[in-house]
CSV table of C-alpha atoms and ligand atoms in Angstrom, one decimal:
chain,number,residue,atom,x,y,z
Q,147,UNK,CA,-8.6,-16.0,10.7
Q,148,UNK,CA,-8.4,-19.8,10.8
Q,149,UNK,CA,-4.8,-19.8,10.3
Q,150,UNK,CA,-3.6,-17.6,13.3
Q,151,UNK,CA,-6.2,-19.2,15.2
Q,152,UNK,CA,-5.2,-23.0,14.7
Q,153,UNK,CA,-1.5,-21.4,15.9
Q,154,UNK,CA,-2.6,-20.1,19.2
Q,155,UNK,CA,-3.8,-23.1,19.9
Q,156,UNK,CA,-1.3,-25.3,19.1
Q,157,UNK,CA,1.1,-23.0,21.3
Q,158,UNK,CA,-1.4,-23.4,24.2
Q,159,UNK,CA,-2.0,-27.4,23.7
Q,160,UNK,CA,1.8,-27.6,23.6
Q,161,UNK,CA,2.4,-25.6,26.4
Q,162,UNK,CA,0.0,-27.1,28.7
Q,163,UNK,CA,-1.6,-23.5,29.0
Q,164,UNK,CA,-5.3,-21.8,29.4
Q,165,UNK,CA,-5.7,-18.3,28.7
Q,166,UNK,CA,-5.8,-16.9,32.1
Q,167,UNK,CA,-8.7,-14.6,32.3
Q,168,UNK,CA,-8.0,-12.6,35.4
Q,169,UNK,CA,-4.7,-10.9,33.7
Q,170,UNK,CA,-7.1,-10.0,31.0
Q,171,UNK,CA,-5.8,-13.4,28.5
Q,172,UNK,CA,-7.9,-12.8,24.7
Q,173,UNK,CA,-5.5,-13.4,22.2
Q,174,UNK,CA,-6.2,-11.8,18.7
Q,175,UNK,CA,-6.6,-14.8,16.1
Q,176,UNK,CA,-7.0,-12.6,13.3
Q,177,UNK,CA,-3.7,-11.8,11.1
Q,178,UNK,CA,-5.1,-8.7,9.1
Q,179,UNK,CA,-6.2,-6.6,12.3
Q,180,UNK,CA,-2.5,-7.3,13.5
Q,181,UNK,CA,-1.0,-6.0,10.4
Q,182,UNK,CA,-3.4,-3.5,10.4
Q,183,UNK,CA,-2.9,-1.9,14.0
Q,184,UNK,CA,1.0,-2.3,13.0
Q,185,UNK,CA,0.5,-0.3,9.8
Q,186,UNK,CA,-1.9,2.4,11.7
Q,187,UNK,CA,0.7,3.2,14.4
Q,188,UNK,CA,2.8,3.5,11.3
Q,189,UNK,CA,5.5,1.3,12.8
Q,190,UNK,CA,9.4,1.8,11.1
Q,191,UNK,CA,13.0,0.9,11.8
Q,192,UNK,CA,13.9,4.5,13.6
Q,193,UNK,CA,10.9,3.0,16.4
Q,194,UNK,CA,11.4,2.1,19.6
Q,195,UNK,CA,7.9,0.0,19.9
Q,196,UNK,CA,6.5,-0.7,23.6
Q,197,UNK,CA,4.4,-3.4,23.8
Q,198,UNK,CA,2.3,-4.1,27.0
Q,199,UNK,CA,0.8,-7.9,27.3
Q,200,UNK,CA,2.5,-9.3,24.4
Q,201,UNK,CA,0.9,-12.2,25.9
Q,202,UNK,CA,2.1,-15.8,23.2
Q,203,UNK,CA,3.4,-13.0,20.8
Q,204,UNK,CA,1.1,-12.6,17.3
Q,205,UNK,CA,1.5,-9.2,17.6
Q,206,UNK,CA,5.1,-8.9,18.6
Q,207,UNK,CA,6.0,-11.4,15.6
Q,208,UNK,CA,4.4,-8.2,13.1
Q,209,UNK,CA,6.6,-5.3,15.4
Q,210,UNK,CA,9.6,-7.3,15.5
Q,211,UNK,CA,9.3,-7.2,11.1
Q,212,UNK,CA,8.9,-3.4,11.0
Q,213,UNK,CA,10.2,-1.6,14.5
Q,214,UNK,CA,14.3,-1.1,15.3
Q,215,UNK,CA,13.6,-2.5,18.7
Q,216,UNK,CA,10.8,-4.4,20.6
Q,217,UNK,CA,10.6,-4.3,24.3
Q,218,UNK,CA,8.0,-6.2,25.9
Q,219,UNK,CA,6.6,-6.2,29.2
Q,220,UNK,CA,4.7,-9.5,30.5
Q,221,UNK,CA,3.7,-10.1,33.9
Q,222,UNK,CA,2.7,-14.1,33.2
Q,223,UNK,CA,5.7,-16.3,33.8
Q,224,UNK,CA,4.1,-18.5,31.1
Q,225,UNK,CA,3.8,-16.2,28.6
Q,226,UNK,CA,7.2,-15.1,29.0
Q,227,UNK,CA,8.7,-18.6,28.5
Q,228,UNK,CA,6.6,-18.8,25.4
Q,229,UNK,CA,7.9,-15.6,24.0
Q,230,UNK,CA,11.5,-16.5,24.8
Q,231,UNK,CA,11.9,-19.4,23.3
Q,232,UNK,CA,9.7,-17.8,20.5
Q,233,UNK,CA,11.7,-14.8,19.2
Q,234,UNK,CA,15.1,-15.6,20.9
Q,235,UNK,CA,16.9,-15.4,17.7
Q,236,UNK,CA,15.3,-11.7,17.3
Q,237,UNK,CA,18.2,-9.3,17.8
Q,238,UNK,CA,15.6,-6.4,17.9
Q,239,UNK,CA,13.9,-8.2,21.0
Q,240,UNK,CA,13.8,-8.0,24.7
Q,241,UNK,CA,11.1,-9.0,27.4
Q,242,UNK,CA,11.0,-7.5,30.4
Q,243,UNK,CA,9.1,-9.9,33.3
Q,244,UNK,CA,7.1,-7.8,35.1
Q,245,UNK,CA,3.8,-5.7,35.9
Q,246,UNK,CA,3.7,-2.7,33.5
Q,247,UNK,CA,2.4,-0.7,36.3
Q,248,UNK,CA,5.8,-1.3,38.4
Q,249,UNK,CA,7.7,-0.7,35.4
Q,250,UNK,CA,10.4,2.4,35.3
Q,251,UNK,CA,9.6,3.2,31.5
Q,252,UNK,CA,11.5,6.4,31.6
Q,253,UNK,CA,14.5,5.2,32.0
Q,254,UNK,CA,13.9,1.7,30.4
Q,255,UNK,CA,13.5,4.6,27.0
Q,256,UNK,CA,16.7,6.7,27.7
Q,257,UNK,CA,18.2,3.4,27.7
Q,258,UNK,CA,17.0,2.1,24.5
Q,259,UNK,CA,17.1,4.7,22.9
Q,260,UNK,CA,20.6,5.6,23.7
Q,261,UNK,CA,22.1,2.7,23.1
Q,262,UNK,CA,20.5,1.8,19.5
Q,263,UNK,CA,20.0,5.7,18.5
Q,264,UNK,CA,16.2,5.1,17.8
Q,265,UNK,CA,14.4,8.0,16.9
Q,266,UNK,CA,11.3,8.3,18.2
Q,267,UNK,CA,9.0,6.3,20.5
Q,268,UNK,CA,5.6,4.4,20.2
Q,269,UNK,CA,3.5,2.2,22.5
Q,270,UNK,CA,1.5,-0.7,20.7
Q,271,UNK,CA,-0.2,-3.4,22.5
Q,272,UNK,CA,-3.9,-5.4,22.9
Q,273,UNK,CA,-4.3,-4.1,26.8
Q,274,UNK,CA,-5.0,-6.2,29.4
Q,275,UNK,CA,-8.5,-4.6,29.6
Q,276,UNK,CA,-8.5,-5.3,34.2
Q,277,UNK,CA,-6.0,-2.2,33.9
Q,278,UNK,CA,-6.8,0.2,30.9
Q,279,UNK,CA,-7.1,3.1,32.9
Q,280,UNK,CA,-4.3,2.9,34.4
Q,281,UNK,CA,-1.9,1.7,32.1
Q,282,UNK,CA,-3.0,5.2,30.0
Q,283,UNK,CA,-2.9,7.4,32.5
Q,284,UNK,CA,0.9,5.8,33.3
Q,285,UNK,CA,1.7,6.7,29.9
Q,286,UNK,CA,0.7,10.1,29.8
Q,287,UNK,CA,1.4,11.5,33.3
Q,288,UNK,CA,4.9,10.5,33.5
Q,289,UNK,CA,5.5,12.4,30.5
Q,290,UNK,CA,7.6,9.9,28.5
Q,291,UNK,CA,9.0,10.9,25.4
Q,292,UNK,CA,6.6,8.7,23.1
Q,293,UNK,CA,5.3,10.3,20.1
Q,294,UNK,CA,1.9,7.7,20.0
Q,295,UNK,CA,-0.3,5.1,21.7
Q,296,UNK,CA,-2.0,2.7,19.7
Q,297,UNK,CA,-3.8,0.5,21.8
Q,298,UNK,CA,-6.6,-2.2,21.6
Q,299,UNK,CA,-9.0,-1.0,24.5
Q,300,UNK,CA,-12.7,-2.2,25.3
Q,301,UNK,CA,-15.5,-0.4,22.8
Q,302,UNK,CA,-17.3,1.7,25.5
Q,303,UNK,CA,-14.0,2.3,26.8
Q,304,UNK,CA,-12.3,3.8,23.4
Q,305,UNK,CA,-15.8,6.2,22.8
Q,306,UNK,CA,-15.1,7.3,26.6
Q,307,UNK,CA,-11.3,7.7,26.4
Q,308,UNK,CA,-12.0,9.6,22.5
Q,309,UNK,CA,-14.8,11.7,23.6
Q,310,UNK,CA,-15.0,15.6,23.1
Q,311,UNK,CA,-16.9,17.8,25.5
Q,312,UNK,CA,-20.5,17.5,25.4
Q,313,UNK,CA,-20.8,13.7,24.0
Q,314,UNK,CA,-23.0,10.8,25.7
Q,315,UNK,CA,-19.4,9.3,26.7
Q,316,UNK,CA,-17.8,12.2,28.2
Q,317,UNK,CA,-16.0,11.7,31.5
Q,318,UNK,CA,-13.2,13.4,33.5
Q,319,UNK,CA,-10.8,10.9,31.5
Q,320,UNK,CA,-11.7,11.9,28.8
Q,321,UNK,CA,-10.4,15.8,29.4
Q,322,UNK,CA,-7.4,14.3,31.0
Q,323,UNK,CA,-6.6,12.1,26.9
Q,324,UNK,CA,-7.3,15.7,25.7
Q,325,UNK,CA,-4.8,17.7,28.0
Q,326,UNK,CA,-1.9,15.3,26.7
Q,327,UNK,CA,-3.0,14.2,23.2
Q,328,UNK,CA,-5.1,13.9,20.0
Q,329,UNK,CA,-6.8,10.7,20.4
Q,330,UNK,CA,-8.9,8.9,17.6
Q,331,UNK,CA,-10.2,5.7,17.3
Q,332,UNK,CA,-8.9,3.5,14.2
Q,333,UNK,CA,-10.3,0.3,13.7
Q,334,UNK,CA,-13.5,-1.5,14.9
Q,335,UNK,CA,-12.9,-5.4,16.4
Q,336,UNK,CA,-15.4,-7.6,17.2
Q,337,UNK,CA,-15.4,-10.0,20.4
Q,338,UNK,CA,-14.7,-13.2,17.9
Q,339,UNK,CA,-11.4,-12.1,16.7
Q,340,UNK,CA,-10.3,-13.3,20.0
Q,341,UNK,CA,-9.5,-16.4,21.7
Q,342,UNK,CA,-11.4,-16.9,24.1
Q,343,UNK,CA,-13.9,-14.3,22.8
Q,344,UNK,CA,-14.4,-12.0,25.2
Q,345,UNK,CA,-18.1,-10.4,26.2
Q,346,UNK,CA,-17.2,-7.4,24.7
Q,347,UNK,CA,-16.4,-5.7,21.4
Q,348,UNK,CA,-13.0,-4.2,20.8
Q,349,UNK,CA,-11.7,-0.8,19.1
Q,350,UNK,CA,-7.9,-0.1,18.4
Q,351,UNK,CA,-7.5,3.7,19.4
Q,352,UNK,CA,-4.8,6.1,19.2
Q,353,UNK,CA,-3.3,8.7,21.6
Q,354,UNK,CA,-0.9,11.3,19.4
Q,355,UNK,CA,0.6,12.9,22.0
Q,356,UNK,CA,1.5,16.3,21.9
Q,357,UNK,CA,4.5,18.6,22.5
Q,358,UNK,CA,2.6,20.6,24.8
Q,359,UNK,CA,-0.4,20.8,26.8
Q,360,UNK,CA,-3.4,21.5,24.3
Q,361,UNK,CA,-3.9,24.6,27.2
Q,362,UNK,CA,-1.9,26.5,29.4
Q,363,UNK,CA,-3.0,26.0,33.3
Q,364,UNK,CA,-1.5,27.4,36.3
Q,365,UNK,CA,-1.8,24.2,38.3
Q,366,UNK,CA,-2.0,20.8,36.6
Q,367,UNK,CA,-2.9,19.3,39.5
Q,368,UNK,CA,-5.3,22.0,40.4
Q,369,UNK,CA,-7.3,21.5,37.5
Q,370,UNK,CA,-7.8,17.7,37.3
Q,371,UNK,CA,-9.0,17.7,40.8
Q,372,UNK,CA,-11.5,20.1,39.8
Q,373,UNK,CA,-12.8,17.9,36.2
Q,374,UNK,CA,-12.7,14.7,38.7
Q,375,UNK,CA,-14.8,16.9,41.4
Q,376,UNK,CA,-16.9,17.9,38.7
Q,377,UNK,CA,-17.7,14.4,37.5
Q,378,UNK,CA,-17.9,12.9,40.2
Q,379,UNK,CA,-21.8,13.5,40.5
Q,380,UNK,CA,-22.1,13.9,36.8
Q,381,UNK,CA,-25.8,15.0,37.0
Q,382,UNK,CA,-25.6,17.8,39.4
Q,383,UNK,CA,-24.9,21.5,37.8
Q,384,UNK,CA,-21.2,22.7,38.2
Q,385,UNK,CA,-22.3,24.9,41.2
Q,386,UNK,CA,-23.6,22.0,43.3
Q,387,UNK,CA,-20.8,19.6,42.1
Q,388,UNK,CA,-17.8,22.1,42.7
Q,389,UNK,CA,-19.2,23.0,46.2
Q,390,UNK,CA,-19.9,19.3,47.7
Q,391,UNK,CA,-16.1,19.4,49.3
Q,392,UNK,CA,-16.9,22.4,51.1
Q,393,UNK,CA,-13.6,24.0,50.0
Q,394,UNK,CA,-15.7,26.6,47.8
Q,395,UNK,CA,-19.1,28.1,48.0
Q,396,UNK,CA,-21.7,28.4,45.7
Q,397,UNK,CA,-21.6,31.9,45.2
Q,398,UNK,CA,-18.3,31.8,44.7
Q,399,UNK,CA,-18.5,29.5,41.3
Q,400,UNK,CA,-21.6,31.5,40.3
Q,401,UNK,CA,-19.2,34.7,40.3
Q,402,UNK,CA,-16.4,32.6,38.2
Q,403,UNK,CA,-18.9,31.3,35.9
Q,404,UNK,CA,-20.6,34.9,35.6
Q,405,UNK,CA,-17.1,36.2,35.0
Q,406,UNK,CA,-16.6,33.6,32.4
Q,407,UNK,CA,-19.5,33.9,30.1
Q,408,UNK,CA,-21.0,30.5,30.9
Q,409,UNK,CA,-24.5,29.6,32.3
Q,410,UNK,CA,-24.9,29.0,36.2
Q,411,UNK,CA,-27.1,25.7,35.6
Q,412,UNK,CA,-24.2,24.5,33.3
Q,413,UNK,CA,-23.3,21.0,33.5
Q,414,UNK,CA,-19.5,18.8,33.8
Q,415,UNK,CA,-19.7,17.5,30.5
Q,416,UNK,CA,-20.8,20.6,28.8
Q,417,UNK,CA,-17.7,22.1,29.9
Q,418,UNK,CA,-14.4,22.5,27.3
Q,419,UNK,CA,-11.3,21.7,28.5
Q,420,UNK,CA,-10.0,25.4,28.1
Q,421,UNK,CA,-13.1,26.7,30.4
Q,422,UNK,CA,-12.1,24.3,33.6
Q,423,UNK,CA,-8.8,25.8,32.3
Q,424,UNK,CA,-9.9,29.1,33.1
Q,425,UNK,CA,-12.1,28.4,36.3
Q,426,UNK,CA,-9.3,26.7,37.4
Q,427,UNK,CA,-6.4,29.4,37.3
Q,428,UNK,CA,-9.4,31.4,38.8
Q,429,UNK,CA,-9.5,29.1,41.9
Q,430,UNK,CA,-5.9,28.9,42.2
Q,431,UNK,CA,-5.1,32.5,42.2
Z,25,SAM,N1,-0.8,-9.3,22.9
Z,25,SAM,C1,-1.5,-10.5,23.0
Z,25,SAM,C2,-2.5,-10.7,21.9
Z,25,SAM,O1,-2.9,-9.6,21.4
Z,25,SAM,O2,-2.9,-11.8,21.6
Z,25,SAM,C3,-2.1,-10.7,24.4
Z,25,SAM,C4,-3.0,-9.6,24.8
Z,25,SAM,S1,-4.0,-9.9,26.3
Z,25,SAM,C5,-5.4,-9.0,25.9
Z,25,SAM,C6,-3.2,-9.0,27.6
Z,25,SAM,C7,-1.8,-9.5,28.0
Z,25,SAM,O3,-1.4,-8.6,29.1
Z,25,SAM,C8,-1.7,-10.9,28.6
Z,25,SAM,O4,-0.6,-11.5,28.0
Z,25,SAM,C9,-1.5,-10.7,30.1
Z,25,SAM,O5,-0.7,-11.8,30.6
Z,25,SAM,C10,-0.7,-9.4,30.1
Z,25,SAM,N2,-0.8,-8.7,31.4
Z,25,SAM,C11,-1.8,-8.7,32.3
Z,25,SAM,N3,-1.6,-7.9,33.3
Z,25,SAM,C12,-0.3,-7.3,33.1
Z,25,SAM,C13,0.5,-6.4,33.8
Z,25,SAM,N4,0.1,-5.9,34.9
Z,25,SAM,N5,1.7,-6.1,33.3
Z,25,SAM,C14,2.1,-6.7,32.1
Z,25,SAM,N6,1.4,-7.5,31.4
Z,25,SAM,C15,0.2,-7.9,31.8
């Protein structure tokens, strides 16, 4: 580790700089989880790799060695005059100065991948963990054409995102991660492989993302505002959570569920993503 770490600090102490902690600054200081998050997204020269927060570049130095192209997108003007003078000579490199959640990725990937006939299409990054949640759900609702995300989250935040249906960690995320993709979690960091070391232990996960829907729904939007209505008092049975909006009564979720096979006193978390499927295109008929 000592190596890596001794670097990032000599880049900071020569750019006058302090990791700035509210865009989320912990750098990784440890060379084998960079080669190994690089290696587990299976990173190769037909890739388009997307980095988010690249922030002084340890992890961009490993994609720019394997990927066809790197584009990077960093919001810290400091960090971005690190990384250019860092990897200007990289022909395979391009920075993009600006917040990820502003950023038109869809056509920033037509273009790229156009223009140096790259194959397929992977995000890899250490998150800035002030905007997991959003950054994922960016990635998967504006169904890019990326075939994986392999991303350092928070711990708790991985065993959320990863969850199945009926874990401690489930939550209306987590059916959302499901809908789009075949997420696992691949390698376990703790908080002092980072500098500064955060309060919090790290996983890398990944997000396979698939062709299709894992089910068929009438109305996307129908049925993620029924999971988020579902969990958004966790504790109460489906009947009482379903019916707090007034839009549907009791009875009526006691005939769906009756229809469906499933218990009246059932619960948000005990519910599979192809049952809100189906209680869903119920409603919405
Ligand atoms: N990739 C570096 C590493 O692993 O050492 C830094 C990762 S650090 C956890 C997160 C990075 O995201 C920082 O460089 C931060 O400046 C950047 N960042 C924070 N908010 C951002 C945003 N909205 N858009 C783009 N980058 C952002």
């Amino acid at each position: 580790m000592k190596s890596l770490e001794n670097e990032t600090k000599q880049i900071l102490k020569e750019n006058n700089l302090y990791a700035n902690k509210k865009l989320g600054q912990n750098f990784l200081i440890n060379q084998e989880i960079i080669e190994n998050i690089v290696l587990g997204a299976q990173v190769n020269e037909n890739d388009l790799v997307i980095e988010i927060g690249p922030g002084l570049g340890s992890l961009t130095s490993e994609l720019l060695k394997k990927a066809g192209r790197v584009v990077c997108i960093e919001l810290d003007t400091n960090m971005v005059n690190v990384l250019n003078k860092r990897f200007k000579e990289h022909s395979n490199f391009r920075l993009i100065h600006e917040d990820v959640l502003k950023v038109d990725l869809k056509s920033i990937i037509k273009e790229e991948t156009e223009t140096y006939n790259l194959k397929s299409v992977k995000v890899v990054a250490n998150l800035p963990y002030y905007i997991t949640t959003p950054i994922i759900m960016k990635l998967l609702e504006e169904k890019l054409d990326i075939s994986s995300i392999t991303v350092m989250v928070q711990k708790e935040v991985a065993q959320r995102l990863t969850a199945k249906p009926g874990d401690e960690y489930t939550g209306a995320i987590t059916y959302a991660i499901n809908y789009y993709s075949e997420p696992c979690i691949l390698i376990e960091v703790p908080r002092e492989n980072f500098l500064p070391a955060p309060e919090v232990d790290s996983s890398v996960m990944q997000l396979k993302i698939l062709q299709k829907p894992s089910v068929k729904v009438k109305n996307e939007k129908e049925l993620f505002e029924i999971i988020k209505l579902s969990f958004m008092q966790k504790r109460k049975t489906l009947v009482n959570s379903l019916s707090s909006n007034g839009q549907i009564s009791k009875e009526q979720i006691r005939e769906i569920l009756e229809k469906l096979g499933m218990d009246e006193k059932i619960r948000a978390e005990k519910i599979t993503l192809e049952q809100f499927a189906k209680i869903s295109d119920i409603i919405t008929q």
